[in-house]
Short mmCIF file of C-alpha atoms in Angstrom, two decimals:
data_model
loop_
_atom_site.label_atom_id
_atom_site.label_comp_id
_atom_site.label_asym_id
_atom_site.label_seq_id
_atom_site.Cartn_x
_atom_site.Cartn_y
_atom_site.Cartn_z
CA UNK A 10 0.00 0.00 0.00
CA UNK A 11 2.80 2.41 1.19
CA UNK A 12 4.47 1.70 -2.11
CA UNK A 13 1.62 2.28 -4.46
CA UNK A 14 0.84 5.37 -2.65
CA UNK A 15 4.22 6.85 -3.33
CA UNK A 16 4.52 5.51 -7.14
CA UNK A 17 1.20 7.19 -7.71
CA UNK A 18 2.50 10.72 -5.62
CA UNK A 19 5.98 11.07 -7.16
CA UNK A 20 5.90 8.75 -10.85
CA UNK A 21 2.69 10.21 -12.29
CA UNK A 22 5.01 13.16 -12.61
CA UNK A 23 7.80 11.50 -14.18
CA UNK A 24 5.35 10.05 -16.95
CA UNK A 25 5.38 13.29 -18.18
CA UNK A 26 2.21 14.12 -21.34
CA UNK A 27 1.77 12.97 -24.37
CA UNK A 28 1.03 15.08 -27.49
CA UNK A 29 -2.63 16.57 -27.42
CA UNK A 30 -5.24 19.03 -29.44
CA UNK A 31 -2.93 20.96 -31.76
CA UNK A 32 0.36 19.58 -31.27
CA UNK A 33 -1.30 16.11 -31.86
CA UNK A 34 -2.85 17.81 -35.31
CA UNK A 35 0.26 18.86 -36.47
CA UNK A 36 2.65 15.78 -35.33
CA UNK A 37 -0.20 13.55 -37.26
CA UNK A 38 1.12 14.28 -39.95
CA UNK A 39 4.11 12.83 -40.43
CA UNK A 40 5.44 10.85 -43.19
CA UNK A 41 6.82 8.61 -39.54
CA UNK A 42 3.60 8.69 -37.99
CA UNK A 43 0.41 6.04 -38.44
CA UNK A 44 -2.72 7.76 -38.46
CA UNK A 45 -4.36 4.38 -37.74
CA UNK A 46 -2.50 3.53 -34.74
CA UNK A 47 -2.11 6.98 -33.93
CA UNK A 48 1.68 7.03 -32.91
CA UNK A 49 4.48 6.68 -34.76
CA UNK A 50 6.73 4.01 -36.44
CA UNK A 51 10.13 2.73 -37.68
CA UNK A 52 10.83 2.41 -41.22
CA UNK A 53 9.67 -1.11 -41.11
CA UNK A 54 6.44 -1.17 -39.21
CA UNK A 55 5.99 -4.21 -37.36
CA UNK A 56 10.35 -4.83 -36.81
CA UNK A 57 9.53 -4.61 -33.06
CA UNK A 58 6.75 -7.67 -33.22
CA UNK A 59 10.15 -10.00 -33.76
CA UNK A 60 11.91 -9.07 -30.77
CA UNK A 61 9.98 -11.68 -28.90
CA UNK A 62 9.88 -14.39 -31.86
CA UNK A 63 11.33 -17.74 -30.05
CA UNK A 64 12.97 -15.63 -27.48
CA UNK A 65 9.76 -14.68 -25.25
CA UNK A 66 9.43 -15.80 -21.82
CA UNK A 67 6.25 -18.34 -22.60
CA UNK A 68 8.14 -20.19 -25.14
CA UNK A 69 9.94 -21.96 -22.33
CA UNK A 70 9.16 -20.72 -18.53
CA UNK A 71 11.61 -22.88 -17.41
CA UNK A 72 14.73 -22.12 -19.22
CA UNK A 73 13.61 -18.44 -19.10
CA UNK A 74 13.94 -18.22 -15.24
CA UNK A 75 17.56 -18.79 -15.52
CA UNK A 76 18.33 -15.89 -17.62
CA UNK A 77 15.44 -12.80 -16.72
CA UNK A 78 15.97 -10.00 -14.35
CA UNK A 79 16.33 -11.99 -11.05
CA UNK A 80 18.02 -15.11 -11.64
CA UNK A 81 20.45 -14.36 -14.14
CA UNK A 82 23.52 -16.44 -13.59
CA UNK A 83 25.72 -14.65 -16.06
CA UNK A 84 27.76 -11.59 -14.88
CA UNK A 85 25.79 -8.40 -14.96
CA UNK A 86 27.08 -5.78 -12.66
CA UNK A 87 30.21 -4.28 -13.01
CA UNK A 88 33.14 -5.91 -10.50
CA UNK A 89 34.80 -2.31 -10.12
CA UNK A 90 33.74 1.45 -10.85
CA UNK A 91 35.14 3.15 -14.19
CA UNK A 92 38.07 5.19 -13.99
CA UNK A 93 37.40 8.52 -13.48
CA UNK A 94 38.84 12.17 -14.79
CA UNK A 95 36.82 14.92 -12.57
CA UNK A 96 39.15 18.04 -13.50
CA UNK A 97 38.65 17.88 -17.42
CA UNK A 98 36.18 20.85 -17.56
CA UNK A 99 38.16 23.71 -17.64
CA UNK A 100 39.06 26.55 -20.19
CA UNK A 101 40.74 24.50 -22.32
CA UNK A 102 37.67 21.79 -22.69
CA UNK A 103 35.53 25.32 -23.24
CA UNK A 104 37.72 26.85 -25.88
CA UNK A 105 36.65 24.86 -28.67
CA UNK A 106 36.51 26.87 -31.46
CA UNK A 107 36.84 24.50 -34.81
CA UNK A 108 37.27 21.43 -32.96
CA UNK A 109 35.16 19.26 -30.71
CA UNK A 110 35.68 18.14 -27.23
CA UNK A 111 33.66 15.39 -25.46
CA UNK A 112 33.40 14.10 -21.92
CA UNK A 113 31.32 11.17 -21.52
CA UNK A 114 29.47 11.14 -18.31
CA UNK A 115 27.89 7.80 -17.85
CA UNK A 116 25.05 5.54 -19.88
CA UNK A 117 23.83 7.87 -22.62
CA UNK A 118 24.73 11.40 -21.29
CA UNK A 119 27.41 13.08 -22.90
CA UNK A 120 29.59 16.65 -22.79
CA UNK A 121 30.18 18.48 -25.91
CA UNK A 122 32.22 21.32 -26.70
CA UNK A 123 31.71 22.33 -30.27
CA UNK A 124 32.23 25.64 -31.41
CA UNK A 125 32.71 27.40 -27.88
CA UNK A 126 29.29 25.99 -27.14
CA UNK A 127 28.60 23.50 -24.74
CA UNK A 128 25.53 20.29 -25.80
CA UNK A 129 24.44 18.42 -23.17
CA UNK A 130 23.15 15.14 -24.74
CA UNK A 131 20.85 12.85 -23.12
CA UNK A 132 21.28 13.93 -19.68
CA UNK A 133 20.25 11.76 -16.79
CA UNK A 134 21.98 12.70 -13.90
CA UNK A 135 19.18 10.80 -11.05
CA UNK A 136 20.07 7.46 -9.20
CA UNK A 137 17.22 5.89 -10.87
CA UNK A 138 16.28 5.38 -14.44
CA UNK A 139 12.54 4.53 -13.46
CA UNK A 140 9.44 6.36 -12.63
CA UNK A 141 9.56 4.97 -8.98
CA UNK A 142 13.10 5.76 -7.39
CA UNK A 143 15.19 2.68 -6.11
CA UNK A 144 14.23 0.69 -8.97
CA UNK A 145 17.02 0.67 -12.08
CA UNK A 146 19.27 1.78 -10.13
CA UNK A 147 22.45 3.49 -11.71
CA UNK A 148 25.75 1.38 -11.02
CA UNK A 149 28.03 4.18 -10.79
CA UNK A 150 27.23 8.16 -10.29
CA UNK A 151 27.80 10.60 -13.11
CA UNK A 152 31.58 11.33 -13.92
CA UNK A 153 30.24 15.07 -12.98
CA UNK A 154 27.49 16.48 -10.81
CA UNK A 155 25.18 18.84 -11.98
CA UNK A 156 27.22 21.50 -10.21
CA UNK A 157 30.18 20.77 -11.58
CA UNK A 158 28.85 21.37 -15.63
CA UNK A 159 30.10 24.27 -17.39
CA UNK A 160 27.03 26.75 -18.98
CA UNK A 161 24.83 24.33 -20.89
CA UNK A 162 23.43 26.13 -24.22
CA UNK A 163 21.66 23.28 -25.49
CA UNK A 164 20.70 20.15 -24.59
CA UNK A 165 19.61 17.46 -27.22
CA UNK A 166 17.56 14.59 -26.65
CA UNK A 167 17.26 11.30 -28.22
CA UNK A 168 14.00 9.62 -27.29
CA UNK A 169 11.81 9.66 -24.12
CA UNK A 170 12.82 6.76 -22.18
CA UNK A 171 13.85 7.24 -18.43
CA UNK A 172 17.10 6.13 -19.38
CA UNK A 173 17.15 8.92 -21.97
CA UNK A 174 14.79 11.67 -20.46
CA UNK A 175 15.31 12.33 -16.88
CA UNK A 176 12.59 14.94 -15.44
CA UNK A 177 14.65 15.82 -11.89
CA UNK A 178 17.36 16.69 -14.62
CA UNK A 179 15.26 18.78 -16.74
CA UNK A 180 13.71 20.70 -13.86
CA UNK A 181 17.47 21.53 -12.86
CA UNK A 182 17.13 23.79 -16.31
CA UNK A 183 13.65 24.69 -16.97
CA UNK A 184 14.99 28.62 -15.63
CA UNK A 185 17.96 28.54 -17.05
CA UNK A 186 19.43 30.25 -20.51
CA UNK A 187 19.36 27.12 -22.62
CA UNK A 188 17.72 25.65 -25.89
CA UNK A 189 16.37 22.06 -25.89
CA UNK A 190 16.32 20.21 -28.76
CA UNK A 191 14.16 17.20 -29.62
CA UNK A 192 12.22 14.71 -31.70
CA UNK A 193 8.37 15.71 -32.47
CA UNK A 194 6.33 14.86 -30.00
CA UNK A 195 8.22 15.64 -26.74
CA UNK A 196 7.93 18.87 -25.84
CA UNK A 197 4.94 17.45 -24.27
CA UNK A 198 6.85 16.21 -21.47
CA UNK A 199 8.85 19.34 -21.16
CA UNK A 200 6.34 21.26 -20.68
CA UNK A 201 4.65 19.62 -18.32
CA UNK A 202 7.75 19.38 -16.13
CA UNK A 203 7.32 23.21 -16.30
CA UNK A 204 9.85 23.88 -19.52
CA UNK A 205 8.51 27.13 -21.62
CA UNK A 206 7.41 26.07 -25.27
CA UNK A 207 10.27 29.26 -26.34
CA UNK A 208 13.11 27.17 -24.77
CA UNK A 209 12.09 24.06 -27.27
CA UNK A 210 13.08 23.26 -30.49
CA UNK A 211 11.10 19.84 -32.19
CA UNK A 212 12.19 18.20 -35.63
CA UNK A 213 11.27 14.97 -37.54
CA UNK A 214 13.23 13.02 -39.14
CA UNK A 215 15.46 15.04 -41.64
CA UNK A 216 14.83 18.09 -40.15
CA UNK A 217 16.84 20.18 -39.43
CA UNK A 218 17.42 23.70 -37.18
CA UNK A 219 20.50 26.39 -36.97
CA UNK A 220 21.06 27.86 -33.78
CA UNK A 221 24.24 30.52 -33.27
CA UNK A 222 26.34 28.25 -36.22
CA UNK A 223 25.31 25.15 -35.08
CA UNK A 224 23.10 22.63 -37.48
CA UNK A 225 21.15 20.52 -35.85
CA UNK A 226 19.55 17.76 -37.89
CA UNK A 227 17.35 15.50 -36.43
CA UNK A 228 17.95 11.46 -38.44
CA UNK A 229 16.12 7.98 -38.29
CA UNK A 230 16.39 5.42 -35.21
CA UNK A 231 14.84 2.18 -35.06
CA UNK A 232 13.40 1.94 -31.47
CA UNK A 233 10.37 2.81 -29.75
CA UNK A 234 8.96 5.43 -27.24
CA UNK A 235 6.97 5.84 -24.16
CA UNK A 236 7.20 6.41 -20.25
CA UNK A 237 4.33 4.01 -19.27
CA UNK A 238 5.17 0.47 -20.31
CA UNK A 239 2.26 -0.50 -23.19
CA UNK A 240 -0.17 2.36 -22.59
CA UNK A 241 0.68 5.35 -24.77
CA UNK A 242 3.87 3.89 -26.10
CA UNK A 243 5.28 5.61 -29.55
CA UNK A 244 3.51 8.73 -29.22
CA UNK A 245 6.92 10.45 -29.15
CA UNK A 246 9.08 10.21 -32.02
CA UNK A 247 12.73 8.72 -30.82
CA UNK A 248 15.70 9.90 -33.28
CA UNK A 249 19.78 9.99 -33.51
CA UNK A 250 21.31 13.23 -34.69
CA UNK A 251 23.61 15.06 -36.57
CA UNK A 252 25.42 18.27 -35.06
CA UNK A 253 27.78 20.19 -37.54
CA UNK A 254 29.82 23.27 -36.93
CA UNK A 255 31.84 25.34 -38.62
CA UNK A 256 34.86 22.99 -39.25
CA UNK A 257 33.59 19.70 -37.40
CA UNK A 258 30.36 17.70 -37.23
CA UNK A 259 28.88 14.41 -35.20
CA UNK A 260 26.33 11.71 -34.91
CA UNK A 261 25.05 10.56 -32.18
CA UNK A 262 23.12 7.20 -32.60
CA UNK A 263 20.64 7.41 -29.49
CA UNK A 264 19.07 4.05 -29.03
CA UNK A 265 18.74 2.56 -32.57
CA UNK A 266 18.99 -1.15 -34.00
CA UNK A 267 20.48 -1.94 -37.12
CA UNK A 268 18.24 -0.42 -40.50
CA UNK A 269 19.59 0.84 -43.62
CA UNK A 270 19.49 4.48 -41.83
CA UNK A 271 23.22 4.47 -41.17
CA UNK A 272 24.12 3.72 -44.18
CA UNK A 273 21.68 6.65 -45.58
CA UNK A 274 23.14 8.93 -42.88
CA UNK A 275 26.85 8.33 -43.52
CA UNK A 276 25.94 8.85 -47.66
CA UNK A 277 24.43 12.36 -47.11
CA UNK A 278 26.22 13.65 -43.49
CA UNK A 279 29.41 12.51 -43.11
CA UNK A 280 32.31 11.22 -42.64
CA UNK A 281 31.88 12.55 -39.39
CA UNK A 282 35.23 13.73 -37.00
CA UNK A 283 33.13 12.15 -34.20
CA UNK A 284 30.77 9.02 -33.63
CA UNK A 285 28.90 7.99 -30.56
CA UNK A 286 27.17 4.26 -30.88
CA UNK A 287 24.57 2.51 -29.26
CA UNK A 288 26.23 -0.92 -28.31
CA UNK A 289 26.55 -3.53 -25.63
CA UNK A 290 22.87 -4.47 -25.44
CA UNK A 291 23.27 -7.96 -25.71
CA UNK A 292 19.95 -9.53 -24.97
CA UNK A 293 18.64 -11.26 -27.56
CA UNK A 294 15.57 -9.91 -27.41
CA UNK A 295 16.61 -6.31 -27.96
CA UNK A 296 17.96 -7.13 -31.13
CA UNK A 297 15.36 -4.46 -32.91
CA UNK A 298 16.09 -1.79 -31.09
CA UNK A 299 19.49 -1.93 -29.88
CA UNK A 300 23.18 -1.98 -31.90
CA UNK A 301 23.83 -5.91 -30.78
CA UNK A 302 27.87 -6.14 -30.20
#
């Protein structure tokens, strides 16, 4: 009882909103998004219906016991913490005019310095990656604290997953000078976690936006969406992205299995002076959604 009464007071939050009324109009019609299903899809509609073709746990209880969340026998944690660098953000990580300088912070959140401007991408800086804290818990604390980050000007996001999209993070700059850039769809969430619709920036795929220099173009993924399990899953778009500068440009993959997009991506964009991957999700039954090793 105590439980459910503090998922429902603290994770309704954290589900954030999806797309409504004139926002829902005007996402609708995207070349990505299924007017019958109403949400949106990968290239190849029903990819994600295979993930669980002779892998799913009803196909063999048994054998699956040995392998799911709370029995798995192989190795899963990590047997020491990462090696750490805490002093790299200084003026010479700032100065950055045509280069690019990276600090990788943990999981999916990363530190870029492109430019003389500072891209926050992905950032999740909470213990948990769940609506309900204590559960997903984070192995290892960010390589910096909130505190400790330079002036963010923009912070790019890949997809809404908690993993992805943290809210306590986002609150931390819903006041602040910076631009967030994202897929169609969620702004919903940042707004309701009290972000102003100025602040926000939303593409589909191929779009693109220039902001101070900087081209941001939002690319294809092959994943999924949503903040509450099956109920309004893939109302969000999810995305990887280009970022080019003056001299220098990037992709960063977000969560994405294997599709011809790449391949599309590296004929038009690059090469590219920097690449950040998706990889190590090697469950079987991710092998749709996530860059198998």
């Amino acid at each position: 009882m105590v439980a459910c009464l503090l998922f429902f007071g603290t994770g309704c939050e954290q589900f954030g909103s999806v797309p409504k009324g004139s926002r829902l109009e005007l996402i609708s019609q995207s070349k990505n998004y299924d007017q019958e299903l109403s949400q949106f899809v990968n290239r190849r509609p029903k990819i994600l219906e295979t993930m669980g073709e002779g892998h799913g746990f009803w196909t063999n209880p048994l054998k699956r016991l040995t392998h799911n969340f709370f029995f798995n026998r192989n190795q899963t944690e990590p047997l020491m913490a990462l090696p750490e660098d805490r002093g790299l953000v200084g003026s010479d990580f700032l100065d950055s005019k045509n280069t690019i300088k990276f600090i990788w912070l943990g999981h999916s959140t990363i530190l870029v310095s492109m430019d003389n401007k500072i891209i926050l991408i992905d950032p999740v800086f909470s213990q948990s990656a769940s609506p309900l804290e204590g559960f997903l818990n984070r192995y290892q604390p960010p390589a910096l604290s909130l505190d400790q980050l330079p002036k963010i000007d923009y912070i790019l996001i890949s997809h809404d997953h908690y993993d992805h999209l943290d809210m306590k993070t986002i609150k931390k700059f819903k006041d602040k000078d910076v631009k967030f850039i994202s897929p169609l769809g969620v702004a919903s969430h940042l707004e309701s976690w009290g972000v102003k619709a100025s602040q926000i920036v939303e593409r589909d795929w191929w779009g693109d936006v220039n902001i101070d220099g900087l081209s941001f173009i939002c690319a294809p993924a092959q994943h999924f969406s949503g903040r509450m399990g099956p109920i309004n899953k893939m109302k969000t778009l999810w995305a990887s992205w280009i970022v080019r500068g003056k001299t220098n440009s990037f992709y960063f993959s977000g969560d994405s299995g294997y599709d011809t997009h790449y391949k599309k991506i590296g004929q038009k964009f690059g090469p590219f002076d920097l690449v950040f991957m998706d990889s190590g999700q090697y469950n079987i039954r991710w092998k749709a959604v996530h860059n198998m090793p």
